Coordinates of C-alpha atoms in Angstrom, one line a residue:
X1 CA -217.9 126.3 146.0
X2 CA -218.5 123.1 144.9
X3 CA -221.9 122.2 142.4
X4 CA -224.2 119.0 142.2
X5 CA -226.6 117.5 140.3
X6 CA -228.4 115.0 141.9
X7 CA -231.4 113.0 139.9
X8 CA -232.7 112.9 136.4
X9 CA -235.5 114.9 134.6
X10 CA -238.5 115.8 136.6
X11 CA -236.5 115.3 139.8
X12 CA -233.8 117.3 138.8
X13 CA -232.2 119.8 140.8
X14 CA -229.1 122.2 141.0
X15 CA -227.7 121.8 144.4
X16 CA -224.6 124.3 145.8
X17 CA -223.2 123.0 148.8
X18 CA -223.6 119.9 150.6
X19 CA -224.6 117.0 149.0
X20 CA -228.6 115.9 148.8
X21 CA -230.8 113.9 146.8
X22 CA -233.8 114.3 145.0
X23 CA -235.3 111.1 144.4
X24 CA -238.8 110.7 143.8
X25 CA -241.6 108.8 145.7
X26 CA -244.3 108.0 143.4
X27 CA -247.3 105.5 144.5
X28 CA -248.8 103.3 142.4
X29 CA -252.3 102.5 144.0
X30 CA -253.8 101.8 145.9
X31 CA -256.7 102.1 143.3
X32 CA -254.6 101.9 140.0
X33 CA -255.6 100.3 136.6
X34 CA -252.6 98.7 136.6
X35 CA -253.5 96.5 139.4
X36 CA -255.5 93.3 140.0
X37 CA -257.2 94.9 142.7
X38 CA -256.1 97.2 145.8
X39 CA -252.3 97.0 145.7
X40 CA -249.7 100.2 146.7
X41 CA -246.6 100.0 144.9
X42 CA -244.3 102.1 146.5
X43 CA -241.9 103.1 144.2
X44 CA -238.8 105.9 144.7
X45 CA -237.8 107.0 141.4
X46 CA -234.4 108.7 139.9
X47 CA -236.4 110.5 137.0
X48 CA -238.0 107.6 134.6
X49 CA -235.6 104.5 136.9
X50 CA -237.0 102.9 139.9
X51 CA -234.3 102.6 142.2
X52 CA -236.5 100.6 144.8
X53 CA -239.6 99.5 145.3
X54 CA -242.0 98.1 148.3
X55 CA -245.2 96.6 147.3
X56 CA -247.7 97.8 150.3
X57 CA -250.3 94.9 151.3
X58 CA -253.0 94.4 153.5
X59 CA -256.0 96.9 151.9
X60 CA -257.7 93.6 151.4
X61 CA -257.3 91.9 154.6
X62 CA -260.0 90.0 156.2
X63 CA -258.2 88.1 158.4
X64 CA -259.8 85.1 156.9
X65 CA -256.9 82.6 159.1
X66 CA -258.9 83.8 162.3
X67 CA -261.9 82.9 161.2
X68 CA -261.1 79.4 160.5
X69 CA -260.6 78.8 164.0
X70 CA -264.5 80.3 164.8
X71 CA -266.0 77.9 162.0
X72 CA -266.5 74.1 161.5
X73 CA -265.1 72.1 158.9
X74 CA -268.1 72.4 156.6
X75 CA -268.1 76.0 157.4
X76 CA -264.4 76.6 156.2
X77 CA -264.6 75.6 152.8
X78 CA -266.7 78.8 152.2
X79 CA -264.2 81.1 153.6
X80 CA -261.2 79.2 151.7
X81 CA -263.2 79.2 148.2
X82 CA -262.8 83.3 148.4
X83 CA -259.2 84.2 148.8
X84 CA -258.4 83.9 145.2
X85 CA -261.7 84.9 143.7
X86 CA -260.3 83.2 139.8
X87 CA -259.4 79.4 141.8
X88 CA -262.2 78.6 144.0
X89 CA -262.3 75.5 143.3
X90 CA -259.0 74.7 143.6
X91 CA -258.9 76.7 147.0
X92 CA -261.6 74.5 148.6
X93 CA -260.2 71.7 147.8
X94 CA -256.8 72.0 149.8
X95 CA -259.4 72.5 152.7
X96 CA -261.1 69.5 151.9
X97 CA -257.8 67.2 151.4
X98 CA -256.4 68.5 154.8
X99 CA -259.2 67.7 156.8
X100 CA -259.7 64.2 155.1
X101 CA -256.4 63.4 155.6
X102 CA -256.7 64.0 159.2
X103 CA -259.5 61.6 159.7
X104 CA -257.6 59.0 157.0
X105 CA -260.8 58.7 154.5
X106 CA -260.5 57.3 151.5
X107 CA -263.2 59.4 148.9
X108 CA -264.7 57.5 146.0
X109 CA -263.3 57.4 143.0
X110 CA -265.6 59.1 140.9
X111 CA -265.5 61.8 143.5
X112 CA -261.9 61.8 142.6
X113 CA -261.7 62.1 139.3
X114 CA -264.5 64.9 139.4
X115 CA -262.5 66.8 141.1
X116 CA -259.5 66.6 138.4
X117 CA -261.7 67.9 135.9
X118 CA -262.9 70.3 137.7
X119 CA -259.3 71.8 139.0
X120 CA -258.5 71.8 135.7
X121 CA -261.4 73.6 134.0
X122 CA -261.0 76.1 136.9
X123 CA -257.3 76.7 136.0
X124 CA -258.3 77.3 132.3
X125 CA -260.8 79.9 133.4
X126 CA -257.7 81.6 136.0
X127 CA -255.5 81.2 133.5
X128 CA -257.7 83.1 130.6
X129 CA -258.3 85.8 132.8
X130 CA -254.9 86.3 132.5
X131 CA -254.1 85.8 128.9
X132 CA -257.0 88.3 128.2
X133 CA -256.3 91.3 130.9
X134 CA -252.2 91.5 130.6
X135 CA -252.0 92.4 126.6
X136 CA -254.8 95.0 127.9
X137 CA -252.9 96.6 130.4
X138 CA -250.2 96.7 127.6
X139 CA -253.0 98.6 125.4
X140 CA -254.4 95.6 123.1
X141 CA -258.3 95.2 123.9
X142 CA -259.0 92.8 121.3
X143 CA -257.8 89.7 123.6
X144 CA -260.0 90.2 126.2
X145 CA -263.3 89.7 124.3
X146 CA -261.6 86.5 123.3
X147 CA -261.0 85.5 126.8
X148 CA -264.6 86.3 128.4
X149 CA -266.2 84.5 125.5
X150 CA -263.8 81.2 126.2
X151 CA -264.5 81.8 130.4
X152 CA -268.1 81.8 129.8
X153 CA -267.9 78.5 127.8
X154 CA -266.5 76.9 130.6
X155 CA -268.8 78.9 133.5
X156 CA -272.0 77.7 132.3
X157 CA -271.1 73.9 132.9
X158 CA -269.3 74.7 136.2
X159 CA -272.4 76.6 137.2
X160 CA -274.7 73.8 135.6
X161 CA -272.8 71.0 138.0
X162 CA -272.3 73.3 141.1
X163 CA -275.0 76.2 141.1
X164 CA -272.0 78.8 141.2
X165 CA -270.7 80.8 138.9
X166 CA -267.4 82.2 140.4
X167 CA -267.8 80.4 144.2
X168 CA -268.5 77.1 143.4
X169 CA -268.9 75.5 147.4
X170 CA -268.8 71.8 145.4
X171 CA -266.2 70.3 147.4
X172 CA -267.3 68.7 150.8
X173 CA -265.0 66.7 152.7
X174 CA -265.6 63.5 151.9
X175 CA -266.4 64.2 148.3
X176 CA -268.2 66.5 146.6
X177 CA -271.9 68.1 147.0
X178 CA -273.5 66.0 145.0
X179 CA -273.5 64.0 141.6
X180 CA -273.1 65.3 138.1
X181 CA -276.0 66.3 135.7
X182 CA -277.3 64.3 133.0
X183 CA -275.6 64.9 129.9
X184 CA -273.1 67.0 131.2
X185 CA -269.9 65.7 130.5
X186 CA -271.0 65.8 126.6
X187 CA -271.5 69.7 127.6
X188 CA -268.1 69.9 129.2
X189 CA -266.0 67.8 125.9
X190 CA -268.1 70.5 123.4
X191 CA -266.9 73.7 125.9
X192 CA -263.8 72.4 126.4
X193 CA -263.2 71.9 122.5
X194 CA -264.6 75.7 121.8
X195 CA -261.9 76.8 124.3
X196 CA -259.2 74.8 122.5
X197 CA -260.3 76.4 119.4
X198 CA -259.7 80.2 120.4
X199 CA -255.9 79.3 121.8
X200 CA -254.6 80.0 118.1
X201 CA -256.0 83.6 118.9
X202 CA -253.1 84.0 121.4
X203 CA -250.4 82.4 119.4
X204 CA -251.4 84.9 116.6
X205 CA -252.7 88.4 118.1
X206 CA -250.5 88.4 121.2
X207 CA -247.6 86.4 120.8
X208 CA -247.3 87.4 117.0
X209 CA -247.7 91.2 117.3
X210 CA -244.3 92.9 117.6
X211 CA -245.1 95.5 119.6
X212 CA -246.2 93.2 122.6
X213 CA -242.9 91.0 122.1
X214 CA -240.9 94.5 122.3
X215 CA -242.7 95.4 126.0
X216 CA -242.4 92.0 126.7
X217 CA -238.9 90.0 125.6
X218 CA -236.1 90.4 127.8
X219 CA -238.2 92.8 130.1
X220 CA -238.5 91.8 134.0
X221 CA -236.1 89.1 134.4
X222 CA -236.4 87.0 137.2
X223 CA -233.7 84.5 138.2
X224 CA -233.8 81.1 139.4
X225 CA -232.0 82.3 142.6
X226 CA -234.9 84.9 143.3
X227 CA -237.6 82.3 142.6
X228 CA -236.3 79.9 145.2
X229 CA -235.4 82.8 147.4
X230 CA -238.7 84.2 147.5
X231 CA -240.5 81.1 147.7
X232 CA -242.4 82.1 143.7
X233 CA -244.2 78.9 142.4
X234 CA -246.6 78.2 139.4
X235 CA -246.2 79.5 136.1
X236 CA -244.0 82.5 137.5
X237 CA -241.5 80.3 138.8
X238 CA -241.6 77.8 136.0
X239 CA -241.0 80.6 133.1
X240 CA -237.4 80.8 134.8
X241 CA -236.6 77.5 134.8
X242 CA -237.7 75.8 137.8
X243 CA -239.3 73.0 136.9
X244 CA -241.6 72.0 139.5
X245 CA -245.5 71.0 139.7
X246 CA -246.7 69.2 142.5
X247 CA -249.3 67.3 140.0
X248 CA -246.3 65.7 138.9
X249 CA -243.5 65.8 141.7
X250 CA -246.4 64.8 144.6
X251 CA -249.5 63.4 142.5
X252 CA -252.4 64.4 144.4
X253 CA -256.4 63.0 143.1
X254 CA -256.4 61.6 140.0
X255 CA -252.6 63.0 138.5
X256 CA -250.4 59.9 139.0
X257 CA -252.6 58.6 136.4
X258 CA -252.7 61.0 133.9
X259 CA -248.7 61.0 133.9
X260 CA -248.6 60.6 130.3
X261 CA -250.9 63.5 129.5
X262 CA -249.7 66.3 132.2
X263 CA -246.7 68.3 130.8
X264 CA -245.0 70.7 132.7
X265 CA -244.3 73.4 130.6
X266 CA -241.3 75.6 131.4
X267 CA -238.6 78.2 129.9
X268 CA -235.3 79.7 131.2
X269 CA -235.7 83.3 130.0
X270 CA -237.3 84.0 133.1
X271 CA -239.2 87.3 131.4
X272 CA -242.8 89.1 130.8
X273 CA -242.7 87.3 127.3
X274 CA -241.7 83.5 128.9
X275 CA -244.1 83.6 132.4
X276 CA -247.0 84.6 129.1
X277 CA -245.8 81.5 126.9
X278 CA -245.3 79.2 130.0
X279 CA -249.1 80.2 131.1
X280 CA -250.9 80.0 127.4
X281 CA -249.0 76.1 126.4
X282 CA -249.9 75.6 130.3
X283 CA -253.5 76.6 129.6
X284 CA -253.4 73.9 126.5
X285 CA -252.6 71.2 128.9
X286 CA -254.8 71.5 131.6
X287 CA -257.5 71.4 128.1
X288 CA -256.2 67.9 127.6
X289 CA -256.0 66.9 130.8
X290 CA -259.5 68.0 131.2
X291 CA -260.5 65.5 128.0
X292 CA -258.6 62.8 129.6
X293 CA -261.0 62.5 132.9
X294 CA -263.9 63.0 130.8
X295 CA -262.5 59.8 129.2
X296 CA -262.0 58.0 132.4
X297 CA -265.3 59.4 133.9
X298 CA -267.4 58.1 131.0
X299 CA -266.1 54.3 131.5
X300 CA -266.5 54.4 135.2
X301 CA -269.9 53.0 136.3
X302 CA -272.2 55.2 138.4
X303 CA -271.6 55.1 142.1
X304 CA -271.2 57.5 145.0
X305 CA -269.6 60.8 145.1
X306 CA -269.2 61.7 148.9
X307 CA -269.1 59.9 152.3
X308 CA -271.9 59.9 154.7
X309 CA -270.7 62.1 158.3
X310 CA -271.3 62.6 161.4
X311 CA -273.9 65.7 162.0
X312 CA -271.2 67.4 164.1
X313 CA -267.2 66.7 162.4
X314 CA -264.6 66.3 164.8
X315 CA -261.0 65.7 163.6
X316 CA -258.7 64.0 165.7
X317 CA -255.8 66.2 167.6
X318 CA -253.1 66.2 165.5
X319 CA -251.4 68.2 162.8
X320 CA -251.2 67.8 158.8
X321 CA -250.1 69.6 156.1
X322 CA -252.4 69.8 152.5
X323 CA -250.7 71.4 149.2
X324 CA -252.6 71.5 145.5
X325 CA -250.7 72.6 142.6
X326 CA -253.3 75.9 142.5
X327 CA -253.7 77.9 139.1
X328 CA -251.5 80.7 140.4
X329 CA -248.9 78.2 142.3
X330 CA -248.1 76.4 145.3
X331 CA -251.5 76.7 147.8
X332 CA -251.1 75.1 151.0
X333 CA -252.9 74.5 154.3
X334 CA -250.9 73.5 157.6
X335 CA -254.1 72.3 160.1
X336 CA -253.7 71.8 163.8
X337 CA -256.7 70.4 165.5
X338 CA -257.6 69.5 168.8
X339 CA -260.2 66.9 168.7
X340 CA -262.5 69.6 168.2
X341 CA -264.9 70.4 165.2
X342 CA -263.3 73.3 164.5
X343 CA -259.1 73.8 163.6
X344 CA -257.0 75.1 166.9
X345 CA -255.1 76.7 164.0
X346 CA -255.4 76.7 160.2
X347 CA -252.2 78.3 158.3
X348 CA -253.1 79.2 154.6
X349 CA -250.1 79.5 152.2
X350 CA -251.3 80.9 149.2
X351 CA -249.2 81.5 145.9
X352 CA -249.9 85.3 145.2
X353 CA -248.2 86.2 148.8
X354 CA -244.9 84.7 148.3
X355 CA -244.8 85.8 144.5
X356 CA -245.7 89.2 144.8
X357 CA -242.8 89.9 147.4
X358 CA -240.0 89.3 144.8
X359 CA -241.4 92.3 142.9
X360 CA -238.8 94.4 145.3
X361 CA -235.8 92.5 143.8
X362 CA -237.3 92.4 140.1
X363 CA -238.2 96.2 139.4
X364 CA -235.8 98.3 141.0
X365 CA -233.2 99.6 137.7
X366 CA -236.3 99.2 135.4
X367 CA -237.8 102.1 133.5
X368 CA -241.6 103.2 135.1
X369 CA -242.6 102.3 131.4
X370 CA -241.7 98.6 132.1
X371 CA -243.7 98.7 135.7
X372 CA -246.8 97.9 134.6
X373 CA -245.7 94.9 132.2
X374 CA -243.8 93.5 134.9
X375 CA -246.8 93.7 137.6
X376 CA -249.0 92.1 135.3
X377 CA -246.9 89.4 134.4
X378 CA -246.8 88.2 137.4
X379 CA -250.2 86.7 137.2
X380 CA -251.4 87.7 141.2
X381 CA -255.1 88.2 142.8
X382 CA -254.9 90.4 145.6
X383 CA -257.2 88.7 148.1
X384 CA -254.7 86.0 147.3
X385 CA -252.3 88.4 149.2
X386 CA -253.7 89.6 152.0
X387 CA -256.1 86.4 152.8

């Protein structure tokens, strides 16, 4: 007679006999604190180890690719803003690129270089969601006040210049909705400088405390051979090494100017503890490339910030392809049209899908304590994942 033990702890068992197992499956979610939304980790478990894991999408799925082909091209910047509720603004403006570069217009510059400070100020409020909630899922509150107070800083000019607080609807193709208010860029250089003021809080409560360096450091390592195999961009993808931001690589609005002031800001550790540094020194950046186009906008003279249209927009038949540099990474929009005013077919490629899916290379042999820093660290919105 021959005697087995198969699995650790809770899922131990004395087996006689043939051989079996006893792994566990535990779910995380789909409603979990853990999570930035509704997410399902599947997860089967050898006592306190993940030996795999299978993150389950789709409980968010509106099928918002489908609807693009039922809208017009004014009407599909609403559905884009929404798939990533922390980057609308960066969202409808991949819409708005694509579709102007399928009828070759040429925006004004001011238009241009609005939109720059805009992306920018909404990638400091994505990016301070971020800094605030993941040392909270790690049990320290205190960041999080820090972080609303900086968001809302920057929210009452976006909402002041767009009438939105988290949907802005500001782009148009052809420009933007509308010109600015008066006095608001002096609004935006005195929000932008309160937010530059709090960073220090990061460096010193997060980055400084020992116990978040110890759930942190050397703690869900992913390679550079799993980013490029899974497609990861942004901050995730730079924090292991792969240096790569379309602002810089493909300049897009106003960023082959501001060359000298963007800095992509990477590290090869490739942990919790570098995709955190990467996304704070990141967050610093996008604050002085935010003070740069307030620069430039205050020495342009006034002029128009949209293109008049056509009461019904038809782009010609062919096919482009649109990619920002989005808070979150790569965010992309393949459009097929057939003369018509509304897309035969519009393909959205958004970062959190691609990013989330490496998860089932990067947890399995971790401990379940580690889960939840890993998952948080990788900076996701869900409606980014199931669009």
């Amino acid at each position: 007679m021959r005697e087995t033990t198969v699995g650790i702890g809770a899922g131990a068992q004395q087996l006689t006999g043939e051989l079996g197992t006893s792994d566990m499956v535990l779910n995380i979610g789909p409603q979990h604190p853990s999570t930035h939304g509704v997410l399902r980790l599947k997860l089967v478990m050898d006592g306190e180890r993940i030996v795999s894991a299978e993150p389950v999408i789709g409980y968010m799925h509106r099928g918002a690719e489908k609807l693009f082909e039922a809208r017009d091209y004014r009407q599909i910047i609403m559905l884009a803003n929404r798939h990533d509720w922390l980057s609308a603004f960066s969202n409808e403006l991949g819409v708005a690129l694509a579709v102007e570069r399928m009828l070759g217009m040429e925006v004004p510059e001011r238009a241009v270089w609005i939109r720059t400070l805009l992306a920018e100020l909404n990638r400091v409020l994505n990016h301070l969601m971020f800094l605030g909630s993941y040392p909270l899922e790690l049990g320290g509150i205190t960041p999080i006040f820090h972080a609303f107070h900086g968001r809302e800083e920057l929210q009452h000019v976006l909402e002041e210049a767009s009438g939105g607080r988290m949907h802005y609807m500001f782009n148009r193709v052809g420009g933007l909705k509308e010109d600015l208010p008066a006095g608001w860029l002096g609004r935006v250089r005195t929000a932008v400088a309160a937010v530059r003021g709090q960073l220090p809080v990061y460096e010193d409560l997060v980055l400084g405390n020992e116990i978040f360096r110890g759930r942190t450091a050397g703690v869900g390592t992913l390679t550079r051979e799993q980013v490029h195999g899974y497609g990861v961009s942004g901050p995730i993808a730079r924090a292991s090494g792969v240096d790569f931001d379309l602002r810089r690589d493909e300049p897009y609005l106003a960023y082959g100017e501001l060359a000298d002031v963007l800095t992509v800001v990477t590290r090869e550790e490739g942990d919790c503890l570098a995709r955190f540094e990467c996304l704070l020194e990141q967050t610093a950046n996008s604050l002085d490339l935010a003070d740069a186009c307030l620069d430039r906008l205050a020495q342009l003279a006034p002029g128009p910030v949209n293109l008049r249209l056509p009461k019904v927009l038809k782009a010609p038949e062919g096919t482009t392809y649109a990619w920002t540099e989005n808070p979150l990474g790569i965010n992309g929009y393949y459009l097929v049209s057939r003369g018509d005013k509304t897309p035969w077919r519009l393909k959205l490629r958004s970062a959190s899908y691609n990013n989330i899916q490496a998860l089932t290379e990067l947890l399995p042999g971790t401990l379940v304590a580690d889960m939840v820093a890993i998952l948080g660290s990788m900076f996701f919105v869900v409606g980014d994942i199931d669009k």
